[in-house]
Amino acid sequence: MIPFSVLDLSPIVEGGTAADAFRNTLDLARHAERWGYRRYWLAEHHNMPGVGSSATAVLIAHVAAGTRVIRVGSGGVMLPNHSPLVIAEQFGTLESLFPGRIDLGIGRAPGTDPQTTLALRRGRTSSEETFPRDVLELQAYFVPPAPGQAVRAVPGAGLRVPIWLLGSSLFSAQLAASLGLPFAFASHFAPDHLMAALDQYRSRFRPSDALAAPYAMVGVAVVAAETDREAARLATSIQQQFVNLRRGTPTPLRPPVDAMDGIWTPAERAAVEHTLAYAAIGSPSTVRERLEALIDATRADELMITTHIYDHQSRLRSFEIAAGIRDALARDRRASPHPAPPA
């Protein structure tokens, strides 16, 4: 069975608050645990009215404390926004509180606009040269400290928190391969380089102490409902969100509408449809067909599902349908062998 996992941005809906979003996040995590999802990841974004997961490590602690066995982590922490030592201490703390359940997914993008990036970094710069160095520094904080080591992560040293690299380009795929780390591709919003990145990752992979064979996770947006028509209507919330992001006017997640005509221009429609090229939107049978095709095409070891739906109960139902599809796929076909997932 190919594991399914959850990526949550703790969406703040129009008319709602961050407190509402956090209650819904924990409720979804508890349902996901019961439905057999493997991981529950939260993503760092900043200065976005519709995203509540900016203090990612804090929210991870909230979810982990309210669940029992599901792995909880970041999908991801944007490493250029932080010092590696601070991230090691944060996730060392999480691992100490919830041993064996914490994942640290890291990305290279700032997760925000240029002005907010400056506010986060106070003039610091990041590049393709500094990011690999930061990753190596972060890894070093999790191994047992050497005698006389002047700087160590407390807590963190010796805990070996699993590190994943996240990306939407070939760069992170190649870095994950060279370091022997698991890799997650953000095809739920960046479809263009999915196949090439997976090929680069697998062909260049070097075994490491962390991972003996390549392990690739693929992100996919899913909006599932009882009918194709109902799902298409629910999906207008994420379509509106992408339109507003493109216009530079992000908003809380808006209620669905009967039609997007008059809301987006033809160019905006084409851009959003391209962004959601791999999305699975529809009835259970439609979503199963889309997910099965994605699994076959990518040979993914795991799917990371994200679902932006305005109504919380409808969002829960979408994830429940996806879990049922996973179980049906496991029953109906013999899956190809997959490498053991990282701890």
GROMACS .gro file of C-alpha atoms in nm:
model
  343
    1MET     CA    1   0.000   0.000   0.000
    2ILE     CA    2   0.131   0.345  -0.092
    3PRO     CA    3   0.101   0.562   0.220
    4PHE     CA    4  -0.105   0.879   0.205
    5SER     CA    5  -0.014   1.179   0.421
    6VAL     CA    6  -0.159   1.523   0.490
    7LEU     CA    7  -0.015   1.867   0.417
    8ASP     CA    8  -0.198   2.140   0.605
    9LEU     CA    9  -0.152   2.517   0.590
   10SER     CA   10  -0.407   2.564   0.869
   11PRO     CA   11  -0.629   2.774   0.641
   12ILE     CA   12  -0.795   3.082   0.784
   13VAL     CA   13  -1.131   3.118   0.613
   14GLU     CA   14  -1.321   3.435   0.538
   15GLY     CA   15  -1.521   3.520   0.849
   16GLY     CA   16  -1.303   3.295   1.065
   17THR     CA   17  -1.002   3.345   1.290
   18ALA     CA   18  -0.662   3.184   1.340
   19ALA     CA   19  -0.801   3.022   1.656
   20ASP     CA   20  -1.073   2.859   1.446
   21ALA     CA   21  -0.808   2.741   1.199
   22PHE     CA   22  -0.601   2.581   1.475
   23ARG     CA   23  -0.903   2.398   1.616
   24ASN     CA   24  -0.984   2.269   1.269
   25THR     CA   25  -0.622   2.162   1.216
   26LEU     CA   26  -0.621   1.951   1.531
   27ASP     CA   27  -0.961   1.803   1.445
   28LEU     CA   28  -0.839   1.710   1.097
   29ALA     CA   29  -0.519   1.559   1.240
   30ARG     CA   30  -0.719   1.339   1.476
   31HIS     CA   31  -0.941   1.222   1.191
   32ALA     CA   32  -0.636   1.164   0.968
   33GLU     CA   33  -0.483   0.948   1.240
   34ARG     CA   34  -0.799   0.736   1.260
   35TRP     CA   35  -0.813   0.707   0.881
   36GLY     CA   36  -0.458   0.573   0.865
   37TYR     CA   37  -0.268   0.866   0.718
   38ARG     CA   38   0.105   0.828   0.783
   39ARG     CA   39   0.213   1.188   0.841
   40TYR     CA   40   0.062   1.525   0.918
   41TRP     CA   41   0.281   1.809   0.796
   42LEU     CA   42   0.241   2.184   0.836
   43ALA     CA   43   0.393   2.442   0.605
   44GLU     CA   44   0.564   2.771   0.685
   45HIS     CA   45   0.423   3.079   0.513
   46HIS     CA   46   0.427   3.442   0.621
   47ASN     CA   47   0.214   3.753   0.569
   48MET     CA   48  -0.068   3.553   0.410
   49PRO     CA   49  -0.414   3.622   0.555
   50GLY     CA   50  -0.537   3.277   0.458
   51VAL     CA   51  -0.252   3.073   0.610
   52GLY     CA   52  -0.223   3.019   0.984
   53SER     CA   53   0.086   2.797   0.999
   54SER     CA   54   0.355   3.067   1.015
   55ALA     CA   55   0.485   2.956   1.359
   56THR     CA   56   0.527   2.605   1.225
   57ALA     CA   57   0.711   2.441   1.515
   58VAL     CA   58   0.455   2.573   1.765
   59LEU     CA   59   0.167   2.431   1.561
   60ILE     CA   60   0.348   2.098   1.520
   61ALA     CA   61   0.363   2.075   1.900
   62HIS     CA   62  -0.010   2.150   1.920
   63VAL     CA   63  -0.094   1.872   1.674
   64ALA     CA   64   0.148   1.619   1.819
   65ALA     CA   65   0.014   1.679   2.170
   66GLY     CA   66  -0.341   1.617   2.050
   67THR     CA   67  -0.268   1.294   1.860
   68ARG     CA   68  -0.111   0.961   1.952
   69VAL     CA   69   0.077   0.785   1.673
   70ILE     CA   70   0.067   0.982   1.347
   71ARG     CA   71   0.400   1.137   1.251
   72VAL     CA   72   0.391   1.517   1.266
   73GLY     CA   73   0.632   1.752   1.096
   74SER     CA   74   0.706   2.041   0.866
   75GLY     CA   75   0.632   2.047   0.499
   76GLY     CA   76   0.827   2.252   0.530
   77VAL     CA   77   1.028   2.489   0.736
   78MET     CA   78   1.189   2.741   0.500
   79LEU     CA   79   1.550   2.716   0.610
   80PRO     CA   80   1.666   3.047   0.457
   81ASN     CA   81   1.439   3.223   0.708
   82HIS     CA   82   1.620   3.077   1.010
   83SER     CA   83   1.955   2.985   1.154
   84PRO     CA   84   2.017   2.609   1.138
   85LEU     CA   85   2.092   2.606   1.512
   86VAL     CA   86   1.751   2.749   1.600
   87ILE     CA   87   1.573   2.491   1.381
   88ALA     CA   88   1.780   2.211   1.536
   89GLU     CA   89   1.685   2.329   1.885
   90GLN     CA   90   1.317   2.360   1.793
   91PHE     CA   91   1.295   2.016   1.639
   92GLY     CA   92   1.519   1.866   1.904
   93THR     CA   93   1.265   1.995   2.154
   94LEU     CA   94   0.978   1.845   1.953
   95GLU     CA   95   1.157   1.510   1.923
   96SER     CA   96   1.223   1.510   2.297
   97LEU     CA   97   0.856   1.577   2.367
   98PHE     CA   98   0.721   1.334   2.107
   99PRO     CA   99   0.996   1.076   2.046
  100GLY     CA  100   0.987   0.890   1.718
  101ARG     CA  101   0.705   1.099   1.570
  102ILE     CA  102   0.871   1.415   1.433
  103ASP     CA  103   0.976   1.488   1.073
  104LEU     CA  104   1.176   1.792   0.962
  105GLY     CA  105   1.102   1.885   0.603
  106ILE     CA  106   1.298   2.186   0.482
  107GLY     CA  107   1.269   2.406   0.177
  108ARG     CA  108   1.472   2.677   0.009
  109ALA     CA  109   1.203   2.932  -0.083
  110PRO     CA  110   1.116   3.209   0.164
  111GLY     CA  111   0.745   3.123   0.165
  112THR     CA  112   0.640   3.485   0.131
  113ASP     CA  113   0.680   3.810  -0.063
  114PRO     CA  114   1.010   4.004  -0.100
  115GLN     CA  115   0.925   4.270   0.159
  116THR     CA  116   0.834   4.010   0.419
  117THR     CA  117   1.149   3.817   0.332
  118LEU     CA  118   1.352   4.122   0.430
  119ALA     CA  119   1.153   4.150   0.753
  120LEU     CA  120   1.230   3.786   0.832
  121ARG     CA  121   1.598   3.788   0.741
  122ARG     CA  122   1.695   4.146   0.838
  123GLY     CA  123   1.901   4.186   0.523
  124ARG     CA  124   2.056   3.838   0.521
  125THR     CA  125   2.084   3.669   0.185
  126SER     CA  126   2.042   3.310   0.075
  127SER     CA  127   2.151   3.144  -0.244
  128GLU     CA  128   2.200   2.808  -0.406
  129GLU     CA  129   2.546   2.817  -0.251
  130THR     CA  130   2.443   2.888   0.109
  131PHE     CA  131   2.143   2.653   0.126
  132PRO     CA  132   2.345   2.328   0.096
  133ARG     CA  133   2.584   2.460   0.358
  134ASP     CA  134   2.292   2.535   0.590
  135VAL     CA  135   2.153   2.184   0.536
  136LEU     CA  136   2.487   2.029   0.626
  137GLU     CA  137   2.511   2.247   0.936
  138LEU     CA  138   2.159   2.145   1.037
  139GLN     CA  139   2.242   1.776   0.993
  140ALA     CA  140   2.553   1.814   1.205
  141TYR     CA  141   2.353   1.945   1.501
  142PHE     CA  142   2.156   1.619   1.520
  143VAL     CA  143   2.452   1.380   1.543
  144PRO     CA  144   2.626   1.308   1.873
  145PRO     CA  145   2.857   1.600   1.955
  146ALA     CA  146   3.231   1.560   1.912
  147PRO     CA  147   3.461   1.606   2.211
  148GLY     CA  148   3.529   1.973   2.260
  149GLN     CA  149   3.255   2.083   2.018
  150ALA     CA  150   3.191   2.447   2.101
  151VAL     CA  151   2.836   2.483   1.965
  152ARG     CA  152   2.573   2.214   1.998
  153ALA     CA  153   2.196   2.196   1.980
  154VAL     CA  154   2.046   2.146   2.326
  155PRO     CA  155   1.816   1.962   2.285
  156GLY     CA  156   1.890   1.813   1.945
  157ALA     CA  157   2.238   1.664   1.956
  158GLY     CA  158   2.223   1.289   1.903
  159LEU     CA  159   1.851   1.277   1.831
  160ARG     CA  160   1.883   1.225   1.453
  161VAL     CA  161   1.550   1.383   1.360
  162PRO     CA  162   1.464   1.267   1.005
  163ILE     CA  163   1.535   1.544   0.754
  164TRP     CA  164   1.351   1.567   0.421
  165LEU     CA  165   1.430   1.804   0.136
  166LEU     CA  166   1.131   1.968  -0.029
  167GLY     CA  167   1.136   2.135  -0.365
  168SER     CA  168   0.969   2.240  -0.688
  169SER     CA  169   1.278   2.234  -0.910
  170LEU     CA  170   1.574   2.018  -1.002
  171PHE     CA  171   1.799   2.187  -0.747
  172SER     CA  172   1.649   2.031  -0.435
  173ALA     CA  173   1.611   1.695  -0.609
  174GLN     CA  174   1.981   1.688  -0.691
  175LEU     CA  175   2.078   1.802  -0.341
  176ALA     CA  176   1.855   1.538  -0.179
  177ALA     CA  177   2.014   1.274  -0.402
  178SER     CA  178   2.370   1.381  -0.320
  179LEU     CA  179   2.300   1.384   0.055
  180GLY     CA  180   2.101   1.060   0.054
  181LEU     CA  181   1.785   1.220   0.197
  182PRO     CA  182   1.416   1.158   0.126
  183PHE     CA  183   1.267   1.403  -0.122
  184ALA     CA  184   0.921   1.558  -0.156
  185PHE     CA  185   0.816   1.743  -0.471
  186ALA     CA  186   0.558   2.023  -0.451
  187SER     CA  187   0.357   1.927  -0.758
  188HIS     CA  188   0.040   2.049  -0.586
  189PHE     CA  189   0.138   2.402  -0.692
  190ALA     CA  190   0.446   2.361  -0.919
  191PRO     CA  191   0.383   2.086  -1.175
  192ASP     CA  192   0.639   2.174  -1.442
  193HIS     CA  193   0.948   1.985  -1.325
  194LEU     CA  194   0.790   1.692  -1.142
  195MET     CA  195   0.902   1.410  -1.371
  196ALA     CA  196   1.247   1.553  -1.437
  197ALA     CA  197   1.308   1.612  -1.065
  198LEU     CA  198   1.209   1.256  -0.974
  199ASP     CA  199   1.436   1.121  -1.247
  200GLN     CA  200   1.730   1.332  -1.126
  201TYR     CA  201   1.668   1.231  -0.767
  202ARG     CA  202   1.654   0.858  -0.838
  203SER     CA  203   1.936   0.844  -1.090
  204ARG     CA  204   2.179   1.047  -0.874
  205PHE     CA  205   2.087   0.906  -0.534
  206ARG     CA  206   2.375   0.816  -0.304
  207PRO     CA  207   2.293   0.593  -0.006
  208SER     CA  208   2.357   0.749   0.333
  209ASP     CA  209   2.321   0.671   0.702
  210ALA     CA  210   1.975   0.829   0.678
  211LEU     CA  211   1.844   0.634   0.377
  212ALA     CA  212   1.962   0.330   0.183
  213ALA     CA  213   1.751   0.386  -0.130
  214PRO     CA  214   1.565   0.682  -0.282
  215TYR     CA  215   1.229   0.764  -0.129
  216ALA     CA  216   1.011   1.012  -0.318
  217MET     CA  217   0.695   1.180  -0.196
  218VAL     CA  218   0.466   1.360  -0.440
  219GLY     CA  219   0.236   1.644  -0.335
  220VAL     CA  220  -0.112   1.657  -0.486
  221ALA     CA  221  -0.414   1.878  -0.434
  222VAL     CA  222  -0.732   1.677  -0.377
  223VAL     CA  223  -1.090   1.802  -0.360
  224ALA     CA  224  -1.320   1.503  -0.330
  225ALA     CA  225  -1.697   1.504  -0.284
  226GLU     CA  226  -1.993   1.281  -0.365
  227THR     CA  227  -2.024   1.415  -0.720
  228ASP     CA  228  -1.798   1.579  -0.976
  229ARG     CA  229  -2.021   1.885  -0.974
  230GLU     CA  230  -2.005   1.928  -0.597
  231ALA     CA  231  -1.627   1.887  -0.595
  232ALA     CA  232  -1.588   2.140  -0.878
  233ARG     CA  233  -1.783   2.393  -0.675
  234LEU     CA  234  -1.578   2.330  -0.360
  235ALA     CA  235  -1.259   2.373  -0.564
  236THR     CA  236  -1.351   2.731  -0.653
  237SER     CA  237  -1.220   2.834  -0.310
  238ILE     CA  238  -0.863   2.732  -0.396
  239GLN     CA  239  -0.905   2.873  -0.746
  240GLN     CA  240  -0.997   3.210  -0.597
  241GLN     CA  241  -0.700   3.187  -0.362
  242PHE     CA  242  -0.455   3.128  -0.646
  243VAL     CA  243  -0.605   3.415  -0.848
  244ASN     CA  244  -0.564   3.653  -0.555
  245LEU     CA  245  -0.206   3.536  -0.495
  246ARG     CA  246  -0.122   3.606  -0.859
  247ARG     CA  247  -0.269   3.954  -0.824
  248GLY     CA  248  -0.062   4.020  -0.512
  249THR     CA  249  -0.375   4.053  -0.297
  250PRO     CA  250  -0.389   3.739  -0.082
  251THR     CA  251  -0.707   3.693   0.122
  252PRO     CA  252  -0.852   3.446   0.369
  253LEU     CA  253  -0.992   3.134   0.202
  254ARG     CA  254  -1.318   3.240   0.044
  255PRO     CA  255  -1.645   3.047   0.021
  256PRO     CA  256  -1.706   2.849  -0.298
  257VAL     CA  257  -1.902   3.000  -0.582
  258ASP     CA  258  -2.122   2.844  -0.848
  259ALA     CA  259  -1.893   2.964  -1.128
  260MET     CA  260  -1.562   3.146  -1.166
  261ASP     CA  261  -1.685   3.348  -1.464
  262GLY     CA  262  -1.632   3.715  -1.390
  263ILE     CA  263  -1.386   3.637  -1.111
  264TRP     CA  264  -1.085   3.539  -1.321
  265THR     CA  265  -0.963   3.653  -1.659
  266PRO     CA  266  -0.889   3.400  -1.935
  267ALA     CA  267  -0.517   3.438  -1.865
  268GLU     CA  268  -0.569   3.386  -1.491
  269ARG     CA  269  -0.783   3.081  -1.558
  270ALA     CA  270  -0.514   2.929  -1.777
  271ALA     CA  271  -0.248   2.998  -1.512
  272VAL     CA  272  -0.453   2.846  -1.228
  273GLU     CA  273  -0.546   2.541  -1.433
  274HIS     CA  274  -0.179   2.493  -1.513
  275THR     CA  275  -0.086   2.526  -1.145
  276LEU     CA  276  -0.343   2.257  -1.061
  277ALA     CA  277  -0.244   2.031  -1.349
  278TYR     CA  278  -0.206   1.727  -1.122
  279ALA     CA  279  -0.499   1.806  -0.892
  280ALA     CA  280  -0.761   1.538  -0.832
  281ILE     CA  281  -1.099   1.710  -0.819
  282GLY     CA  282  -1.423   1.515  -0.839
  283SER     CA  283  -1.627   1.222  -0.717
  284PRO     CA  284  -1.460   0.920  -0.555
  285SER     CA  285  -1.430   0.744  -0.891
  286THR     CA  286  -1.285   1.051  -1.062
  287VAL     CA  287  -1.035   1.116  -0.782
  288ARG     CA  288  -0.930   0.751  -0.777
  289GLU     CA  289  -0.861   0.760  -1.150
  290ARG     CA  290  -0.651   1.075  -1.114
  291LEU     CA  291  -0.453   0.949  -0.815
  292GLU     CA  292  -0.393   0.608  -0.968
  293ALA     CA  293  -0.262   0.772  -1.285
  294LEU     CA  294  -0.031   0.997  -1.080
  295ILE     CA  295   0.105   0.703  -0.881
  296ASP     CA  296   0.166   0.502  -1.199
  297ALA     CA  297   0.334   0.793  -1.378
  298THR     CA  298   0.561   0.898  -1.091
  299ARG     CA  299   0.617   0.566  -0.913
  300ALA     CA  300   0.573   0.770  -0.596
  301ASP     CA  301   0.660   0.603  -0.269
  302GLU     CA  302   0.409   0.823  -0.086
  303LEU     CA  303   0.144   1.085  -0.167
  304MET     CA  304   0.117   1.404   0.035
  305ILE     CA  305  -0.239   1.533  -0.001
  306THR     CA  306  -0.340   1.894   0.051
  307THR     CA  307  -0.701   2.010   0.045
  308HIS     CA  308  -0.821   2.369   0.056
  309ILE     CA  309  -1.196   2.363   0.118
  310TYR     CA  310  -1.387   2.643   0.290
  311ASP     CA  311  -1.625   2.427   0.493
  312HIS     CA  312  -1.449   2.216   0.755
  313GLN     CA  313  -1.690   1.922   0.736
  314SER     CA  314  -1.654   1.910   0.358
  315ARG     CA  315  -1.277   1.915   0.401
  316LEU     CA  316  -1.294   1.623   0.641
  317ARG     CA  317  -1.511   1.433   0.395
  318SER     CA  318  -1.259   1.493   0.117
  319PHE     CA  319  -0.979   1.340   0.323
  320GLU     CA  320  -1.205   1.051   0.424
  321ILE     CA  321  -1.278   0.978   0.058
  322ALA     CA  322  -0.906   0.989  -0.024
  323ALA     CA  323  -0.833   0.741   0.256
  324GLY     CA  324  -1.099   0.510   0.116
  325ILE     CA  325  -0.937   0.533  -0.227
  326ARG     CA  326  -0.601   0.441  -0.077
  327ASP     CA  327  -0.756   0.134   0.087
  328ALA     CA  328  -0.933   0.036  -0.233
  329LEU     CA  329  -0.610   0.059  -0.432
  330ALA     CA  330  -0.439  -0.162  -0.176
  331ARG     CA  331  -0.716  -0.421  -0.207
  332ASP     CA  332  -0.752  -0.414  -0.582
  333ARG     CA  333  -0.397  -0.435  -0.705
  334ARG     CA  334  -0.064  -0.565  -0.594
  335ALA     CA  335   0.158  -0.260  -0.558
  336SER     CA  336   0.519  -0.263  -0.671
  337PRO     CA  337   0.768  -0.301  -0.383
  338HIS     CA  338   0.862   0.027  -0.220
  339PRO     CA  339   1.160   0.108  -0.001
  340ALA     CA  340   1.089   0.132   0.368
  341PRO     CA  341   0.990   0.487   0.462
  342PRO     CA  342   1.221   0.694   0.677
  343ALA     CA  343   1.158   0.657   1.049
   0.00000   0.00000   0.00000
